[in-house]
PDB file of C-alpha atoms in Angstrom:
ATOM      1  CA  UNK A  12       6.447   7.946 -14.493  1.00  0.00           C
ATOM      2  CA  UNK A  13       5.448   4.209 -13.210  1.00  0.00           C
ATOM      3  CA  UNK A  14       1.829   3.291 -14.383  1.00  0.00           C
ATOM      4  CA  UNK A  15       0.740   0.546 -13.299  1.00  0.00           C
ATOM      5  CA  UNK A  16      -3.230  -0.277 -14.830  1.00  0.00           C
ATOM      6  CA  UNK A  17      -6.044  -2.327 -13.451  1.00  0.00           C
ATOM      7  CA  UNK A  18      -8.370  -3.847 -15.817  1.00  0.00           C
ATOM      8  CA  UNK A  19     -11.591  -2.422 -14.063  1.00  0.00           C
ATOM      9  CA  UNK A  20     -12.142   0.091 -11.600  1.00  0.00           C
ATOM     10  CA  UNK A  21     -15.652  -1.650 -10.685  1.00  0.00           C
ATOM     11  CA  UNK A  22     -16.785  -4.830 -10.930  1.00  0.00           C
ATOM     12  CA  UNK A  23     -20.144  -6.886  -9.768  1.00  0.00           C
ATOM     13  CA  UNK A  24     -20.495 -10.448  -9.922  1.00  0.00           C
ATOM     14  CA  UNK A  25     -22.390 -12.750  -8.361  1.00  0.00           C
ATOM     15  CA  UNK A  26     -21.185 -15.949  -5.537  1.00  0.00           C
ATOM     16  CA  UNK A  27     -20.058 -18.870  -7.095  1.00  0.00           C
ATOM     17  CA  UNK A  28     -18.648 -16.913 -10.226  1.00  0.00           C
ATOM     18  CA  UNK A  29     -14.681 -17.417 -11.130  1.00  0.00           C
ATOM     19  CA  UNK A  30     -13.233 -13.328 -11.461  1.00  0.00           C
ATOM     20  CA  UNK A  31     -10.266 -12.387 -13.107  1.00  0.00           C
ATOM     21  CA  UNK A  32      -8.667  -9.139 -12.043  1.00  0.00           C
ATOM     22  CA  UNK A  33      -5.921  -8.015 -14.331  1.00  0.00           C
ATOM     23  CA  UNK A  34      -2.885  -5.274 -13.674  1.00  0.00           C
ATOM     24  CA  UNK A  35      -0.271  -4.514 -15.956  1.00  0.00           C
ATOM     25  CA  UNK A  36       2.821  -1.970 -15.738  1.00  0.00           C
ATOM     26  CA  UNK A  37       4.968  -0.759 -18.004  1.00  0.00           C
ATOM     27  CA  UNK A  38       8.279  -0.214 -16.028  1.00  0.00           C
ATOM     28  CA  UNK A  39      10.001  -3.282 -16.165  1.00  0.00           C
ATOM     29  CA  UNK A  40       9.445  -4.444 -12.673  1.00  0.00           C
ATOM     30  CA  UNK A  41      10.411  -7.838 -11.623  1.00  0.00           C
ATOM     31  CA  UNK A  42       8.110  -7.470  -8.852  1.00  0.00           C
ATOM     32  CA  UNK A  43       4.181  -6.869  -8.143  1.00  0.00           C
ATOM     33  CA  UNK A  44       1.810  -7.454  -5.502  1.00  0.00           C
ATOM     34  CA  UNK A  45      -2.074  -7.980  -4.639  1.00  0.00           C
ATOM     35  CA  UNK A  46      -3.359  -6.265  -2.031  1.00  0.00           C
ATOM     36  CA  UNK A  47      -6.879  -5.746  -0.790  1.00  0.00           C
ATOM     37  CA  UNK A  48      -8.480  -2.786   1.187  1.00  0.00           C
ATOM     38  CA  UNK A  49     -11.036  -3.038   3.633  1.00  0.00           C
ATOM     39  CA  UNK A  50     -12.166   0.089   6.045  1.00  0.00           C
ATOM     40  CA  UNK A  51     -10.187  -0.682   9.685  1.00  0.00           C
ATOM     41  CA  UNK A  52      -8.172  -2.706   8.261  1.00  0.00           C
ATOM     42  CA  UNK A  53      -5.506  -1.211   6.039  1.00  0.00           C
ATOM     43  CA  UNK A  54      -4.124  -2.667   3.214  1.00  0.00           C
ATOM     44  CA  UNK A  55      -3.920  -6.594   3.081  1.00  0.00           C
ATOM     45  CA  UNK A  56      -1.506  -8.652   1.129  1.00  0.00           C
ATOM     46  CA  UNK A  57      -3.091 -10.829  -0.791  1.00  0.00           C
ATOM     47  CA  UNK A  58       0.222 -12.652  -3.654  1.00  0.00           C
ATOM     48  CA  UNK A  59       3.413 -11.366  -4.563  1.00  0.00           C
ATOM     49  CA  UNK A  60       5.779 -12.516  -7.349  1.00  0.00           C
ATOM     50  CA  UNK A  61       9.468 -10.937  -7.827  1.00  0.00           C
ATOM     51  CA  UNK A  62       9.191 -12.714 -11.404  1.00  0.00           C
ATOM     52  CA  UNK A  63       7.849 -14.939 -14.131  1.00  0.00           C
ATOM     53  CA  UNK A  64       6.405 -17.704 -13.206  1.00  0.00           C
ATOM     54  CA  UNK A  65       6.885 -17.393  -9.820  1.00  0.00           C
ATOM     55  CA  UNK A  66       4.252 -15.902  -7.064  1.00  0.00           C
ATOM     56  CA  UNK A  67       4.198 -16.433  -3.049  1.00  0.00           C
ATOM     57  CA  UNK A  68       1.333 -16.277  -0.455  1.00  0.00           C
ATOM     58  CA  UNK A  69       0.917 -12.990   1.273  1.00  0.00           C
ATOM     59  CA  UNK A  70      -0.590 -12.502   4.825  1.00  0.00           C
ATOM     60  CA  UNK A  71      -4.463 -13.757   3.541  1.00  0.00           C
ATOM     61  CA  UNK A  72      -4.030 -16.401  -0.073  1.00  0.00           C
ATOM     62  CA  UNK A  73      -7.051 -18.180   0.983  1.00  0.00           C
ATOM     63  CA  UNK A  74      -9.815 -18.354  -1.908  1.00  0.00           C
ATOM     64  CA  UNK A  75      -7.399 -16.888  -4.224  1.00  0.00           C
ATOM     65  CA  UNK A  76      -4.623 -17.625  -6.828  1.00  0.00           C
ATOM     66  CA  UNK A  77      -2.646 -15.751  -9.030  1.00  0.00           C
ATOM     67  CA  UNK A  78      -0.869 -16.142 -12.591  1.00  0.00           C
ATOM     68  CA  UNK A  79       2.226 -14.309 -13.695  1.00  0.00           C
ATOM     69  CA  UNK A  80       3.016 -15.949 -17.317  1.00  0.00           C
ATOM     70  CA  UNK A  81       4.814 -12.507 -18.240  1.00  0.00           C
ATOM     71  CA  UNK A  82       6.405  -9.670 -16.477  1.00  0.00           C
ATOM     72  CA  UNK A  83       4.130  -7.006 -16.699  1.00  0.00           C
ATOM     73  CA  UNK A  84       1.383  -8.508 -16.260  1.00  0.00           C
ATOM     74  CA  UNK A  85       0.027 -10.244 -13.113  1.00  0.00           C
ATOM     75  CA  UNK A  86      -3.499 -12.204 -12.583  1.00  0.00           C
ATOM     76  CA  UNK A  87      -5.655 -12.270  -9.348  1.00  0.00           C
ATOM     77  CA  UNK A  88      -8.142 -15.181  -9.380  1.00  0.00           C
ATOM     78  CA  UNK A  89     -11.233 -15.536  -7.297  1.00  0.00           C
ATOM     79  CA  UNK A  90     -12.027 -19.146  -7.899  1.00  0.00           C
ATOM     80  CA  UNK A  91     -15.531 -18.963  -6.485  1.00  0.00           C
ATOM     81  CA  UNK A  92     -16.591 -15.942  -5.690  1.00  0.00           C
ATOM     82  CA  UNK A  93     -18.207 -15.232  -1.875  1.00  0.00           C
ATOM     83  CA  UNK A  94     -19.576 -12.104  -0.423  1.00  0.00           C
ATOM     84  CA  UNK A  95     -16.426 -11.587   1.952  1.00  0.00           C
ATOM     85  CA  UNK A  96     -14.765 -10.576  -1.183  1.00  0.00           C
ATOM     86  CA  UNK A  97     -16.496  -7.449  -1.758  1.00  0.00           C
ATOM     87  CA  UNK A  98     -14.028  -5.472  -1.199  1.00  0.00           C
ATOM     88  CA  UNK A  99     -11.374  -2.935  -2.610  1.00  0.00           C
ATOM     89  CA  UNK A 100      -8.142  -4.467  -4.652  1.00  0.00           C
ATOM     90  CA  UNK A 101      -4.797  -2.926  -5.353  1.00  0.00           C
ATOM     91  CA  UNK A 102      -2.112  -4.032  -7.391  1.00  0.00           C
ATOM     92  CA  UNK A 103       1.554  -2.651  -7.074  1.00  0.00           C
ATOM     93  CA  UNK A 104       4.784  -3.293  -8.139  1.00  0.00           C
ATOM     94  CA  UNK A 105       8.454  -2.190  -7.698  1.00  0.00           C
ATOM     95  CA  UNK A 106      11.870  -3.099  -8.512  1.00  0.00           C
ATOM     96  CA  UNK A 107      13.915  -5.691  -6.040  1.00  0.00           C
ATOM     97  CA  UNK A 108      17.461  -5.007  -5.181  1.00  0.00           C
ATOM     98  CA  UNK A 109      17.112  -3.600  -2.018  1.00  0.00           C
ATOM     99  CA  UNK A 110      14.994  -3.325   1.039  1.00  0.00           C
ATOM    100  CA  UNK A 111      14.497   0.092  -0.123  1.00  0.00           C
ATOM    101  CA  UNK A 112      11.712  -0.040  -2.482  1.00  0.00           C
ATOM    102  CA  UNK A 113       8.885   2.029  -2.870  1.00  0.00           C
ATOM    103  CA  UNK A 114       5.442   0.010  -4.289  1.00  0.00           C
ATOM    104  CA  UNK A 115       3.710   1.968  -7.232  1.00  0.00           C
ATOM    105  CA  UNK A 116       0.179   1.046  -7.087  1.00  0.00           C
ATOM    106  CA  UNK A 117      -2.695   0.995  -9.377  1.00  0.00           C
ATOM    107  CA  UNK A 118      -6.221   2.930  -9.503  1.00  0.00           C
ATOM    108  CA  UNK A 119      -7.771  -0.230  -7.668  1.00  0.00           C
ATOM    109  CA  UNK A 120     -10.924  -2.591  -8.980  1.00  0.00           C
ATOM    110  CA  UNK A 121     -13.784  -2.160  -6.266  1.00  0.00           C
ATOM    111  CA  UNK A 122     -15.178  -5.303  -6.244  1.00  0.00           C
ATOM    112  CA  UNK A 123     -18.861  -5.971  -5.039  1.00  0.00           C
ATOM    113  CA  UNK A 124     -19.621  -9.792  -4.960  1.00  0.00           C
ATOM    114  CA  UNK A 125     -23.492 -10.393  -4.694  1.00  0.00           C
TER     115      UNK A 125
ATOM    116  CA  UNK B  13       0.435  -8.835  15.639  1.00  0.00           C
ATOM    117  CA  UNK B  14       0.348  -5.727  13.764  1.00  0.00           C
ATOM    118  CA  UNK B  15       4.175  -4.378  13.331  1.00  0.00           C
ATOM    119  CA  UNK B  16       3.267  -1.091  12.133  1.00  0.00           C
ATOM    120  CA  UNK B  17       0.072   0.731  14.059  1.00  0.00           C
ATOM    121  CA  UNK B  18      -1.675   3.866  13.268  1.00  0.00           C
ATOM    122  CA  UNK B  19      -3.404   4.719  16.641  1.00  0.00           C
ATOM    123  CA  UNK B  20      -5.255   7.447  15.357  1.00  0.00           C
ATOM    124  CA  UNK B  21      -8.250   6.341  12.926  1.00  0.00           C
ATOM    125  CA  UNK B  22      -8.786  10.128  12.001  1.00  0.00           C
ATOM    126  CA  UNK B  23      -7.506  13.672  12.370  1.00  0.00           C
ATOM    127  CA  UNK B  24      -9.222  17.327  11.553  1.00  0.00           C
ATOM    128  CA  UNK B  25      -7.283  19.892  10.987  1.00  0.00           C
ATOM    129  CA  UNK B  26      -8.392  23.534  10.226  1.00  0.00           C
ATOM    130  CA  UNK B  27      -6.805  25.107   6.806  1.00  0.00           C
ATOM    131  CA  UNK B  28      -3.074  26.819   7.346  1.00  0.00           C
ATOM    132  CA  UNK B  29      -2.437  24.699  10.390  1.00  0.00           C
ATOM    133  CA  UNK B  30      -0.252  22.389  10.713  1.00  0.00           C
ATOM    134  CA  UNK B  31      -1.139  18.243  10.593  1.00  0.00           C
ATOM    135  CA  UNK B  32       0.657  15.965  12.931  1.00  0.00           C
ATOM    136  CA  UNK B  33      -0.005  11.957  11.641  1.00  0.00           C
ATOM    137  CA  UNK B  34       1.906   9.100  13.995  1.00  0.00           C
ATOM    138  CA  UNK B  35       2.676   5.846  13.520  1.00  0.00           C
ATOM    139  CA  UNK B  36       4.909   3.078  15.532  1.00  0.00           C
ATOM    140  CA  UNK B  37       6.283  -0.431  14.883  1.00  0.00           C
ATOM    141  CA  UNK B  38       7.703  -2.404  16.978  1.00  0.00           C
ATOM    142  CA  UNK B  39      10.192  -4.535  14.664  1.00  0.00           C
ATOM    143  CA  UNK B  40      13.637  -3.011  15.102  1.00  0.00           C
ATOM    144  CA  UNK B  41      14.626  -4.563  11.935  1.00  0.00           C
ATOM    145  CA  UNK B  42      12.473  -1.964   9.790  1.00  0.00           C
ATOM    146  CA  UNK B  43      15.237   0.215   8.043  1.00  0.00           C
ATOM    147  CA  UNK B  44      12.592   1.510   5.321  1.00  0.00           C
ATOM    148  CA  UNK B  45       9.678   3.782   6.110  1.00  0.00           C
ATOM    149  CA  UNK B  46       7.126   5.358   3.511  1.00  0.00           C
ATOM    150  CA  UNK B  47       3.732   7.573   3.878  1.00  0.00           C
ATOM    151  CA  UNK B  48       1.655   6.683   1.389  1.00  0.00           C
ATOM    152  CA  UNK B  49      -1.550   9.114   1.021  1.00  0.00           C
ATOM    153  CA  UNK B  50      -4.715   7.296  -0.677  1.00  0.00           C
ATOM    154  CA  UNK B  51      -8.629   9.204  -1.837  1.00  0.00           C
ATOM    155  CA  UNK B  52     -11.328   7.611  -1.669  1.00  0.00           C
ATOM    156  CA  UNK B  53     -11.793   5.090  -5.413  1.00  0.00           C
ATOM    157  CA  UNK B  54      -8.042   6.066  -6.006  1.00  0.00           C
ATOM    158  CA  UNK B  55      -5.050   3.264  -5.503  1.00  0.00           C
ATOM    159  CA  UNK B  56      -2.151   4.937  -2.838  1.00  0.00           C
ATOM    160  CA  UNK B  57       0.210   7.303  -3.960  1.00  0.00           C
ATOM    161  CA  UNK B  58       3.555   7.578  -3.279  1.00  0.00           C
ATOM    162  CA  UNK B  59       4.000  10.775  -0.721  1.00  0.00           C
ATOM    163  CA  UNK B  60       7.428  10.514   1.146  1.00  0.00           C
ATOM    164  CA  UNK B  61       9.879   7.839   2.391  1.00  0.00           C
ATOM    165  CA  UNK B  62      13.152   7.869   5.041  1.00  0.00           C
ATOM    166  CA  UNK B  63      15.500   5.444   5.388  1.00  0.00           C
ATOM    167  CA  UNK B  64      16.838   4.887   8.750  1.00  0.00           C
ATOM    168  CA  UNK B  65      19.959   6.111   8.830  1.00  0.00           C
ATOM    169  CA  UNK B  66      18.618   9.557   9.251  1.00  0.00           C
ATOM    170  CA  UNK B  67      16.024  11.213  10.995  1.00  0.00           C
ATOM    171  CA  UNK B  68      14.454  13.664   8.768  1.00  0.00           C
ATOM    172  CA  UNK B  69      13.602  14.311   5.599  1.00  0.00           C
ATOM    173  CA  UNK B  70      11.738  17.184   3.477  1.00  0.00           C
ATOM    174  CA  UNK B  71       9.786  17.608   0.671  1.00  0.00           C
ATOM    175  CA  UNK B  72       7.928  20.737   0.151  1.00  0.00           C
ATOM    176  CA  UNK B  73       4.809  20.938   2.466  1.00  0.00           C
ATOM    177  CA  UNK B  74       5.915  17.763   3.972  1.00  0.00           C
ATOM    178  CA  UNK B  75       8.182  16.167   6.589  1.00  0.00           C
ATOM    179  CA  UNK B  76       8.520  13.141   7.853  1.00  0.00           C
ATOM    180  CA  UNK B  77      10.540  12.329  11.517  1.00  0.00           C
ATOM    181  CA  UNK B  78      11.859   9.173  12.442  1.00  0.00           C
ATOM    182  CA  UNK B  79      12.798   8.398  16.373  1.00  0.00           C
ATOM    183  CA  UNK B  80      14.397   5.287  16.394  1.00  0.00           C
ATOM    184  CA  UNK B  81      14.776   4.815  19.941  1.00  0.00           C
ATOM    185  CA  UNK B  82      11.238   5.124  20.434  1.00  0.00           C
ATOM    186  CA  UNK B  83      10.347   3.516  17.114  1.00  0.00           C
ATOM    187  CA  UNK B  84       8.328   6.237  16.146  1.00  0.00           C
ATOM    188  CA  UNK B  85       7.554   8.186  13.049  1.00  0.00           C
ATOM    189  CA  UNK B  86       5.644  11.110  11.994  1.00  0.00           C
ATOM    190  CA  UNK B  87       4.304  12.640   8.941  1.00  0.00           C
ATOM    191  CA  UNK B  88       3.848  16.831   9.222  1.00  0.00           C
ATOM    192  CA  UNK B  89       2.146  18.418   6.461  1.00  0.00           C
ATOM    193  CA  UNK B  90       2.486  22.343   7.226  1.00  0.00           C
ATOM    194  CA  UNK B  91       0.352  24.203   5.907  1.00  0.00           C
ATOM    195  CA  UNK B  92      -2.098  21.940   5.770  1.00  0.00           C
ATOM    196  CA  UNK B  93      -5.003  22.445   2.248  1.00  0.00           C
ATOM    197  CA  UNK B  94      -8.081  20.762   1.922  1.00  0.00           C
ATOM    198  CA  UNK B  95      -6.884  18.986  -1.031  1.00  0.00           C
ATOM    199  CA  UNK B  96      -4.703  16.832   1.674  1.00  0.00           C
ATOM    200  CA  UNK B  97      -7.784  15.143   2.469  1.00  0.00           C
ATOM    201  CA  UNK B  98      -7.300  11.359   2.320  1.00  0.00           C
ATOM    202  CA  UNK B  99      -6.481   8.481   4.124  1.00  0.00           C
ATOM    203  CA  UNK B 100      -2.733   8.281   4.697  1.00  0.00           C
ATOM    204  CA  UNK B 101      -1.207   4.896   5.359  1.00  0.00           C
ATOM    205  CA  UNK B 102       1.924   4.612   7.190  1.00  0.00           C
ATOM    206  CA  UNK B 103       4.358   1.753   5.902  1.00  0.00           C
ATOM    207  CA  UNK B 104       7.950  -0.244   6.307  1.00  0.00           C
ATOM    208  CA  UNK B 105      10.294  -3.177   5.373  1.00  0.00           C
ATOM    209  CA  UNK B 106      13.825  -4.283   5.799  1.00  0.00           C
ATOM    210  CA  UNK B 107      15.960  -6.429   4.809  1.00  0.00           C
ATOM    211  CA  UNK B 108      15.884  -9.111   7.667  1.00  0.00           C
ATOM    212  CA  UNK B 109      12.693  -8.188   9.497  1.00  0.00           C
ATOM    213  CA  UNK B 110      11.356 -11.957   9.366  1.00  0.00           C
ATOM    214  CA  UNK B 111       9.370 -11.353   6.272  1.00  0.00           C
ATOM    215  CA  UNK B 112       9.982 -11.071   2.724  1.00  0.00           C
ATOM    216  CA  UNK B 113      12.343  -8.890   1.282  1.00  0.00           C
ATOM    217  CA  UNK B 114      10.106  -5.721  -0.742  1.00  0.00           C
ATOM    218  CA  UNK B 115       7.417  -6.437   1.230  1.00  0.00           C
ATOM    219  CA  UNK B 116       6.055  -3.386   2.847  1.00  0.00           C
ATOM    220  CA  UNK B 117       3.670  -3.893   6.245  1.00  0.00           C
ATOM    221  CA  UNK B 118       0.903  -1.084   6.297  1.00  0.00           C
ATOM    222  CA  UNK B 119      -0.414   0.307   8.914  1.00  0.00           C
ATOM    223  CA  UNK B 120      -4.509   0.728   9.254  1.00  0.00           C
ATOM    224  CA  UNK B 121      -4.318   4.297   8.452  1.00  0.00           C
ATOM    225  CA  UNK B 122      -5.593   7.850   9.651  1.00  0.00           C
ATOM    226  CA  UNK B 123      -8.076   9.419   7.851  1.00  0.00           C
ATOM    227  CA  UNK B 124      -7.250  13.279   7.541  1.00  0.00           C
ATOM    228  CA  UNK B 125      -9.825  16.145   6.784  1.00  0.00           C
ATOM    229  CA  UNK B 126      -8.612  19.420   6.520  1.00  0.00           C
ATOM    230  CA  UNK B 127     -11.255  22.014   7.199  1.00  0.00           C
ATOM    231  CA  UNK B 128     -11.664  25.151   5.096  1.00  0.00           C
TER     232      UNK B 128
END
């Protein structure tokens, strides 16, 4: 079974503050994502990376970055924290190859930004 | 510009019966389609996927229908439990849709109860 971990499941910090979300998995996966959830809006990417070292903007990067310094593991930064990121965020990953590849995702880190 | 829609923000269903969820896209270049069904605190699991070379495909309770022509798919969950309750999130990719490749686009998602 893919398990893909989050470091929190909640988290509360305050504006201004720099917040590090973590997710690791353990099946090898060249690639992982960052999504966030918000209610009526569906799932949002966020970053992707299909390896080391390497990441790309999703459909909303702004007033985030992300770090991928080894496979399994892959960083979401919030560089200054703002209330419009209280929100719900999901990390996945999959293997490339083809078009045909299902996203595993993690427990999610609900994230309430004060 | 959302490529993959989810018209219906919820559905209730009574226990037994059977639940109908819909979703369309409009990029013909989709060849990948997954259901993905998500509670409340939980990240989404993995429920059921079709590729588009065929039109149907089973697993236990559920089914999921793809109509090509009318770029159209459906999840049916027969008989429907209360433990389906959740959010289910319609997705798709492909390998030249004008994004990146692995990338899934998610629909907004319909939230399903299923009444005892």
């Amino acid at each position: 079974d893919v398990k893909v971990t989050q470091s929190s499941r909640y988290l509360v910090k305050r504006t201004g503050e720099k917040v590090f979300l973590e997710c690791v998995q353990d099946m090898d996966h060249e690639n992982m994502f960052w999504y966030r959830q918000d209610p009526g809006l569906g799932l949002r990417l966020i970053y992707f990376s299909y390896d080391v070292k390497m990441k790309e903007k999703g459909d909303i990067p702004e007033g985030y970055s992300v770090s991928r310094e080894k496979k399994e593991r892959f960083s979401l930064i919030l560089e200054s924290a703002s209330t419009n990121q209280t929100s719900m965020y999901l990390c996945a990953s999959s293997l490339p190859g083809t078009s045909q590849e299902t996203q595993y995702f993690g427990p999610g880190t609900r994230l309430l930004v004060l | 510009d959302q490529q993959v829609k989810q018209n219906s923000p919820s559905l209730s269903v009574q226990e037994g019966r059977i639940s109908i969820l819909n979703c369309d896209y409009t990029n013909s270049m989709f060849d990948y389609f997954l259901w993905y069904k998500k509670y409340p605190a939980e990240g989404p699991t993995f429920l059921i996927s079709i590729s588009s070379i065929k039109d149907k495909n089973e697993d236990g309770r559920f089914t999921v229908f793809l109509n090509k022509s009318a770029k159209h798919l459906s999840l049916h969950i027969v008989p429907s439990q209360p433990g389906d309750s959740a959010v289910y999130f319609c997705a798709a990719s492909g390998f030249n849709y004008g994004g990146s490749q692995g990338n899934l686009i998610f629909g907004k998602g319909t939230k399903l109860s299923v009444k005892p």
